PDB file of C-alpha atoms in Angstrom:
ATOM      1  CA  UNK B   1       0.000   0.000   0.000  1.00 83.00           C
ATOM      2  CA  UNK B   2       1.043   3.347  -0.531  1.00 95.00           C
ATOM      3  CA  UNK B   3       0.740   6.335   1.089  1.00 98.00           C
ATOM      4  CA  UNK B   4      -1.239   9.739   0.302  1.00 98.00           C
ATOM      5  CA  UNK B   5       1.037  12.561   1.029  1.00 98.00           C
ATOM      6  CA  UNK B   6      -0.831  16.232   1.073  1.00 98.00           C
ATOM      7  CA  UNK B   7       1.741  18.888  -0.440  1.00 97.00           C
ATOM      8  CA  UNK B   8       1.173  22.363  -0.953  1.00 96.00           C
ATOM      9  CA  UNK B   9       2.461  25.565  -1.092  1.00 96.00           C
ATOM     10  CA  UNK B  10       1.971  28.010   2.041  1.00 97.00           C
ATOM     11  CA  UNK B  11       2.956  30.823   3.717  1.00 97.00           C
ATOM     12  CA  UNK B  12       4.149  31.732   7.153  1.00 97.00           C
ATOM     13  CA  UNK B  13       0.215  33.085   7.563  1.00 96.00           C
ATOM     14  CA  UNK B  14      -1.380  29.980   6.391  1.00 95.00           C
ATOM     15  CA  UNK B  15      -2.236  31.054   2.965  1.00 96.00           C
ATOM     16  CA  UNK B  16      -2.394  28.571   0.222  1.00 95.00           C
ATOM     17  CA  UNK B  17      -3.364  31.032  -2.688  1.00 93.00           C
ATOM     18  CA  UNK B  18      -1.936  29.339  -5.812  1.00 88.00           C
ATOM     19  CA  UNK B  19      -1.241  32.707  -7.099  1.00 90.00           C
ATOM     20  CA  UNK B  20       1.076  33.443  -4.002  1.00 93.00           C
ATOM     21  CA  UNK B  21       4.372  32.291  -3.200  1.00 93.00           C
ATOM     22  CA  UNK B  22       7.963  31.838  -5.052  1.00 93.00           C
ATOM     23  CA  UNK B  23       7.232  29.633  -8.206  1.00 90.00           C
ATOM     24  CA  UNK B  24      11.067  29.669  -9.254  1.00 92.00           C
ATOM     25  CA  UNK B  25      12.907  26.901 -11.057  1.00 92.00           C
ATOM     26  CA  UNK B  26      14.138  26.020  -7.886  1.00 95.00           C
ATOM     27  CA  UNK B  27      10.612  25.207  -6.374  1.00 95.00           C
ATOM     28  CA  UNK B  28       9.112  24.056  -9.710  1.00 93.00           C
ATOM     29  CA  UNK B  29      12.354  21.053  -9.063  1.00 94.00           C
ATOM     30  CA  UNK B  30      11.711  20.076  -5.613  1.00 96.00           C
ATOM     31  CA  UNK B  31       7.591  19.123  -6.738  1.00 95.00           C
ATOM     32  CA  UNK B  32       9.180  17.506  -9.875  1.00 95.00           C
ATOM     33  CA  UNK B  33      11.391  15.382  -7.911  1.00 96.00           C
ATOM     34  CA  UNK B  34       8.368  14.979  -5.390  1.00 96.00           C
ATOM     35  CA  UNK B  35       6.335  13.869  -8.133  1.00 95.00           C
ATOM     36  CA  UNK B  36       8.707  11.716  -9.387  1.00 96.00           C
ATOM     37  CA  UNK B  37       8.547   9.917  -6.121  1.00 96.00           C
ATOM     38  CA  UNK B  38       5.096   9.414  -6.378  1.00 97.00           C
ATOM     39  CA  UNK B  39       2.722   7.214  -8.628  1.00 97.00           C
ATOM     40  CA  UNK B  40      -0.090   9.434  -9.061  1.00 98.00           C
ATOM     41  CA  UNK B  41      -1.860  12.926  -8.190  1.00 98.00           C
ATOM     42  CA  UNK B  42      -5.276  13.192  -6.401  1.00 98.00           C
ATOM     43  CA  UNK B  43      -7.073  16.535  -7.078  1.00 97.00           C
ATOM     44  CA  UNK B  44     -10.673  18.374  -6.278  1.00 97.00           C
ATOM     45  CA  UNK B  45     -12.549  19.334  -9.548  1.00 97.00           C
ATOM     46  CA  UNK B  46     -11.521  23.226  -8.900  1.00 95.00           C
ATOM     47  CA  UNK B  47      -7.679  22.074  -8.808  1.00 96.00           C
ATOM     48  CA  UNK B  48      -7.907  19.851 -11.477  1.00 97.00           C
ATOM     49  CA  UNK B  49      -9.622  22.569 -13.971  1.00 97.00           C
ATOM     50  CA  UNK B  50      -6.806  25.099 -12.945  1.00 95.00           C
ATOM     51  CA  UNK B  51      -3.856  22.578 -13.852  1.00 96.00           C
ATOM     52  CA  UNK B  52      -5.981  21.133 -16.875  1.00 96.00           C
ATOM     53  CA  UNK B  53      -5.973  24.770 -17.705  1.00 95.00           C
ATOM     54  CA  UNK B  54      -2.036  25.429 -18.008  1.00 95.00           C
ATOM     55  CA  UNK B  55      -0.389  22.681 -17.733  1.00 96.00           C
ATOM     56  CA  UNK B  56      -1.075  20.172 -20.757  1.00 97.00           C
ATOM     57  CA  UNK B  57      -0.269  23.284 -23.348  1.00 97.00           C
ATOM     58  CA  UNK B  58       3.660  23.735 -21.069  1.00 97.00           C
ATOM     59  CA  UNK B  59       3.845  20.180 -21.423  1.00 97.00           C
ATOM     60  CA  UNK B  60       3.373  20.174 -25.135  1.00 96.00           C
ATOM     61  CA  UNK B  61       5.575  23.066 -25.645  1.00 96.00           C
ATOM     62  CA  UNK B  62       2.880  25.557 -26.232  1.00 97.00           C
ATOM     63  CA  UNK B  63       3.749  27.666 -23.903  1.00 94.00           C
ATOM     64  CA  UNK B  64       7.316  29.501 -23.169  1.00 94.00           C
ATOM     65  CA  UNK B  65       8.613  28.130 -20.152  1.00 94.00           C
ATOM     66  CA  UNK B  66      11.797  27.400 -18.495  1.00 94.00           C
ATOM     67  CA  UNK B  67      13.296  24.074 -18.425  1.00 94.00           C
ATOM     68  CA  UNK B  68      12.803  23.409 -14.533  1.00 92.00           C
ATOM     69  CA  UNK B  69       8.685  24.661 -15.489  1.00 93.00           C
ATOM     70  CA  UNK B  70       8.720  22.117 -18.695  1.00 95.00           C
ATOM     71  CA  UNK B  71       9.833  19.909 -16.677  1.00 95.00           C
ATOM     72  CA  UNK B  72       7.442  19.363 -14.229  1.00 94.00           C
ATOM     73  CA  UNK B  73       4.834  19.881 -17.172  1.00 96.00           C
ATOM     74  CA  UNK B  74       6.190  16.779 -18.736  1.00 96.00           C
ATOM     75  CA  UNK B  75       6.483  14.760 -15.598  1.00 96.00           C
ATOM     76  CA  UNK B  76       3.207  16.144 -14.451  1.00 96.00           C
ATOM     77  CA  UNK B  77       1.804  14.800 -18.075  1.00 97.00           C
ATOM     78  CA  UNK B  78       3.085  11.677 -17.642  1.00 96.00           C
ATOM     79  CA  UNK B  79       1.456  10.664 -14.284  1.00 97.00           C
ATOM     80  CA  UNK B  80      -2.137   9.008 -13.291  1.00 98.00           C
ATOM     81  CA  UNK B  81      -4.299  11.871 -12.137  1.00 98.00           C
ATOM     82  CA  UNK B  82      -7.449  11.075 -10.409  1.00 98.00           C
ATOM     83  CA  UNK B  83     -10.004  13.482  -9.875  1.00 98.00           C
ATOM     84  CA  UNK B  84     -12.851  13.350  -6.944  1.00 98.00           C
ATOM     85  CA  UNK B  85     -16.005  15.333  -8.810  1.00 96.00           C
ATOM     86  CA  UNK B  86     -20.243  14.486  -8.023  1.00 94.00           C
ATOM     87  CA  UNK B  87     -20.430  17.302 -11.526  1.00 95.00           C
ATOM     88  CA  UNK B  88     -17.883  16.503 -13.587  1.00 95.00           C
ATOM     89  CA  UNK B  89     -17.422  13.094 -15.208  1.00 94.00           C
ATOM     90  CA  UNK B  90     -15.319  14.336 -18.717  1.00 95.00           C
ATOM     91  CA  UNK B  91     -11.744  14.277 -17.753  1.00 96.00           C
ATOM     92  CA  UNK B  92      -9.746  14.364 -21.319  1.00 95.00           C
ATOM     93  CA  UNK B  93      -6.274  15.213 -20.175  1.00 96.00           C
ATOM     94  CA  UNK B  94      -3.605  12.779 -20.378  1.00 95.00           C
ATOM     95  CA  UNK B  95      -3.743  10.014 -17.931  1.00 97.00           C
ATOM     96  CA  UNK B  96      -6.778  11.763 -16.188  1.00 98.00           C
ATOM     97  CA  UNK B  97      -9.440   9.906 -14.081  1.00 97.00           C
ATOM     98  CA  UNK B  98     -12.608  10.429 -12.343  1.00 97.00           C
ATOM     99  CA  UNK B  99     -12.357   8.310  -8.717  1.00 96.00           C
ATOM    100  CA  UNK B 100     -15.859   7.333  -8.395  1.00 95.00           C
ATOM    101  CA  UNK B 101     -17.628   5.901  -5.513  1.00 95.00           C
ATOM    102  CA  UNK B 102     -17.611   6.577  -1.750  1.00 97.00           C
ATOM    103  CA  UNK B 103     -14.616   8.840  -0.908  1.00 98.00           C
ATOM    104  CA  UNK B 104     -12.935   6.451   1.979  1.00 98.00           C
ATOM    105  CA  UNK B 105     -13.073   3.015   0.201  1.00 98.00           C
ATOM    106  CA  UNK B 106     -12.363   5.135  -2.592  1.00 98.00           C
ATOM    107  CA  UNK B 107      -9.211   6.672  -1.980  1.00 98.00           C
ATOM    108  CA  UNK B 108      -8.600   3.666   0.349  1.00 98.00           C
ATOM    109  CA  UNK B 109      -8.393   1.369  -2.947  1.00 98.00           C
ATOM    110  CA  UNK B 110      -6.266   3.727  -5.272  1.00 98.00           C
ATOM    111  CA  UNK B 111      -3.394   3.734  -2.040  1.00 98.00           C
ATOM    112  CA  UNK B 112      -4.129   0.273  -2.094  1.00 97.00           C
ATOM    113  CA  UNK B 113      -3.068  -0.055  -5.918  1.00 97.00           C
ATOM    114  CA  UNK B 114      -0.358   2.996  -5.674  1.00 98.00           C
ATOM    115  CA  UNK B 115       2.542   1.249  -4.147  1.00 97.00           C
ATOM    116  CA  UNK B 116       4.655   4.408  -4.983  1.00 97.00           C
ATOM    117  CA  UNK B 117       1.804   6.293  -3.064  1.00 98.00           C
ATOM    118  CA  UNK B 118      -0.365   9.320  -3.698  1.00 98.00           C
ATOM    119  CA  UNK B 119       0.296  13.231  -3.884  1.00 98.00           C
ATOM    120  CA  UNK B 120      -3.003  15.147  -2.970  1.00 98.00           C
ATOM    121  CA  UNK B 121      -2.663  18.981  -4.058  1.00 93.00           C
ATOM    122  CA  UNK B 122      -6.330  20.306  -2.859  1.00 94.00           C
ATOM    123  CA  UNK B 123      -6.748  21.672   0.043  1.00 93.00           C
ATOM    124  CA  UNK B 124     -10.547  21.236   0.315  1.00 94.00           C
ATOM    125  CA  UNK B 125     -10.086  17.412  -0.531  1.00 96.00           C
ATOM    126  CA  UNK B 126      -6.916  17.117   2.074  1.00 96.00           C
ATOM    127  CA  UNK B 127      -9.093  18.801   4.516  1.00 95.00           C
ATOM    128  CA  UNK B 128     -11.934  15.905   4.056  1.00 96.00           C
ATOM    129  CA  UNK B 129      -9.247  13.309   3.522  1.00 97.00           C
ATOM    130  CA  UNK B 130      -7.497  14.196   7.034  1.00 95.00           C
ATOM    131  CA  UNK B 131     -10.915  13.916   8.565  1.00 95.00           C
ATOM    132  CA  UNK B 132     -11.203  10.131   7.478  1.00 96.00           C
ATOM    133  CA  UNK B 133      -7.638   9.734   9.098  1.00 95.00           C
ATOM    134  CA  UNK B 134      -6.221   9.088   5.157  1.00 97.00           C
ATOM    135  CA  UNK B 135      -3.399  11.088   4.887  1.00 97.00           C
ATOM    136  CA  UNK B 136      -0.386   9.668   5.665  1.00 97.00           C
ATOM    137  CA  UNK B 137       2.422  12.386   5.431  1.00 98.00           C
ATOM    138  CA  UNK B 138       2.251  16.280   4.431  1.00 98.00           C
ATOM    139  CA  UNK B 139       4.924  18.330   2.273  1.00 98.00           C
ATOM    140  CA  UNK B 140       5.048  22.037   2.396  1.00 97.00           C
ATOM    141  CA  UNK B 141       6.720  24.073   0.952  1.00 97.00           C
ATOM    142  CA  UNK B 142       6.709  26.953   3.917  1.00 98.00           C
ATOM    143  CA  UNK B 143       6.961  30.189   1.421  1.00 98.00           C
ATOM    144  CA  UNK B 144       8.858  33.174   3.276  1.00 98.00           C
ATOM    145  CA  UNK B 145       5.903  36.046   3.247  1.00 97.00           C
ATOM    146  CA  UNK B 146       2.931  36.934   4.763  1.00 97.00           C
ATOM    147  CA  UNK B 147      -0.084  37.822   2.803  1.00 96.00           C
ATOM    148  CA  UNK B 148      -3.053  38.261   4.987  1.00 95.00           C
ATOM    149  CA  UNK B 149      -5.594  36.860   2.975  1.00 94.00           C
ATOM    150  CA  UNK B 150      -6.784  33.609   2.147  1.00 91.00           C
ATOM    151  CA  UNK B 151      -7.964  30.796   0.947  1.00 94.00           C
ATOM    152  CA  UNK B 152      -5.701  29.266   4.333  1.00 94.00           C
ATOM    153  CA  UNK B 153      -4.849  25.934   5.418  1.00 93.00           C
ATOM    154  CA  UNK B 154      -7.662  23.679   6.704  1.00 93.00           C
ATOM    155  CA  UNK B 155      -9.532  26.970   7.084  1.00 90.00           C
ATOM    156  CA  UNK B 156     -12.689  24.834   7.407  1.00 88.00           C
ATOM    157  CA  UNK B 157     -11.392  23.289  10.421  1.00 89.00           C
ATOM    158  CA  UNK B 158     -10.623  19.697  11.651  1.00 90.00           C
ATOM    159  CA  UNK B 159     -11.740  17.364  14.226  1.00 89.00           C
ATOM    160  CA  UNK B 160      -9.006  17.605  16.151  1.00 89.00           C
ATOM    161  CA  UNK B 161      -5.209  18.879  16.633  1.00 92.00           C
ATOM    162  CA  UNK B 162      -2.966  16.162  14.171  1.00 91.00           C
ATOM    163  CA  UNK B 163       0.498  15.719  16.066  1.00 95.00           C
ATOM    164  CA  UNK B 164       3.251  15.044  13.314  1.00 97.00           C
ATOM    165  CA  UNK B 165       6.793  14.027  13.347  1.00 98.00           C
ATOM    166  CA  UNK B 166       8.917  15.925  11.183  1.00 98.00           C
ATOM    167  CA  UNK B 167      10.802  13.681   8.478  1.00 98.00           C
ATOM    168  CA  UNK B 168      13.072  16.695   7.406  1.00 98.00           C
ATOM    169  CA  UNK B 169      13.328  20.535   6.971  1.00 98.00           C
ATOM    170  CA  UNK B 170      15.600  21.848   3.732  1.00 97.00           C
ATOM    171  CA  UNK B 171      15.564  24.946   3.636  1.00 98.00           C
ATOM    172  CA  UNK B 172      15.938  26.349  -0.170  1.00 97.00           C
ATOM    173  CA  UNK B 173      18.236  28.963  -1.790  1.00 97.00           C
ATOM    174  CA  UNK B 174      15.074  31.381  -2.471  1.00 96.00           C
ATOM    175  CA  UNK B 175      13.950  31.428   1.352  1.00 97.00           C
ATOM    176  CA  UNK B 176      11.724  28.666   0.929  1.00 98.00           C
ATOM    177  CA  UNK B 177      11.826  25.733   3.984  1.00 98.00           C
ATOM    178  CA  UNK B 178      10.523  22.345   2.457  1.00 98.00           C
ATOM    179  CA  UNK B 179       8.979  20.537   5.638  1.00 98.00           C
ATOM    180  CA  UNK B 180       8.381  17.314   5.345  1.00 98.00           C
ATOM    181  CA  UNK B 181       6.149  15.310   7.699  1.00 98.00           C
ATOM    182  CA  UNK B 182       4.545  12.379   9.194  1.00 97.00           C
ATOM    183  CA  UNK B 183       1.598  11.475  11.495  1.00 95.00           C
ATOM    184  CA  UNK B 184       2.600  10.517  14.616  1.00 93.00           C
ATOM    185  CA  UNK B 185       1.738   7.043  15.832  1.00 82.00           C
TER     186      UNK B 185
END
């Protein structure tokens, strides 16, 4: 079995704005290694539609972008993506997937199949997937500013505090701490 991991961008405030945050070559590698770690991506409809958006056309070489960007387009591209959605059921980019059914046994069975585990990048979804006591590990990327505004993280709350262990903390050239961690047994 493997394991869902939630990464995501946020800042010291909580924020988890996609539009915020340092999205240099140098971050753009560390979720292209992450990725490469992992065996597939787990979105929310609204996440999927923004990367479905962008994405495909960098991947194809549509779109200008950096080598570290392309990158990730390609490996990004490349990788199972599997979309929760009760209004969407058309999915037509590469490797794309609607997980259908009830979200625990759901998401239960694609770990289950995902030896090289899971990266979830919604926070709406993570929020409902840490309340059935799925996720197994989070990855932030801590981004050095404050914005005071949201969306924030788990702003719609949780059933209780989650104690973690931390696996590692790199901090990166741009200011940028990658945290890494697990829950706690």
């Amino acid at each position: 079995m493997g394991l869902l991991t939630f990464s995501m961008n946020v800042t010291l405030d909580g924020c988890i704005d996609h539009r915020e945050g340092i999205a240099d070559d140098e971050t753009h590698a560390y979720f292209t290694r992450l990725l490469d770690e992992n065996g597939a991506m787990l979105w929310g409809r609204t996440t999927y539609e923004l990367m479905e958006a962008y994405w495909p056309a960098v991947a194809r070489g549509e779109v200008e972008a950096p080598p570290a960007i392309r990158d990730w387009a390609v490996t990004l591209e490349g990788k199972p993506k599997y979309v929760v959605s009760a209004t969407r059921t058309d999915f037509p980019w590469t490797n794309s997937h609607q997980l259908t059914g009830e979200l625990q046994g759901a998401v239960q069975e694609l770990k289950d199949r995902t030896p090289d585990g899971v990266l979830v990048g919604s926070c709406k979804l993570a929020t409902e997937l840490d309340r059935l006591d799925l996720i197994d590990e989070y990855r932030f990327l801590l981004q050095p500013m404050i914005t005071g505004h949201g969306p924030t993280l788990f702003q719609d709350g949780l059933p209780g505090t989650r104690r973690l262990e931390l696996v590692s903390a790199e901090p990166l050239s741009n200011g940028v701490v990658a945290l890494h961690y697990r829950r706690a047994a």
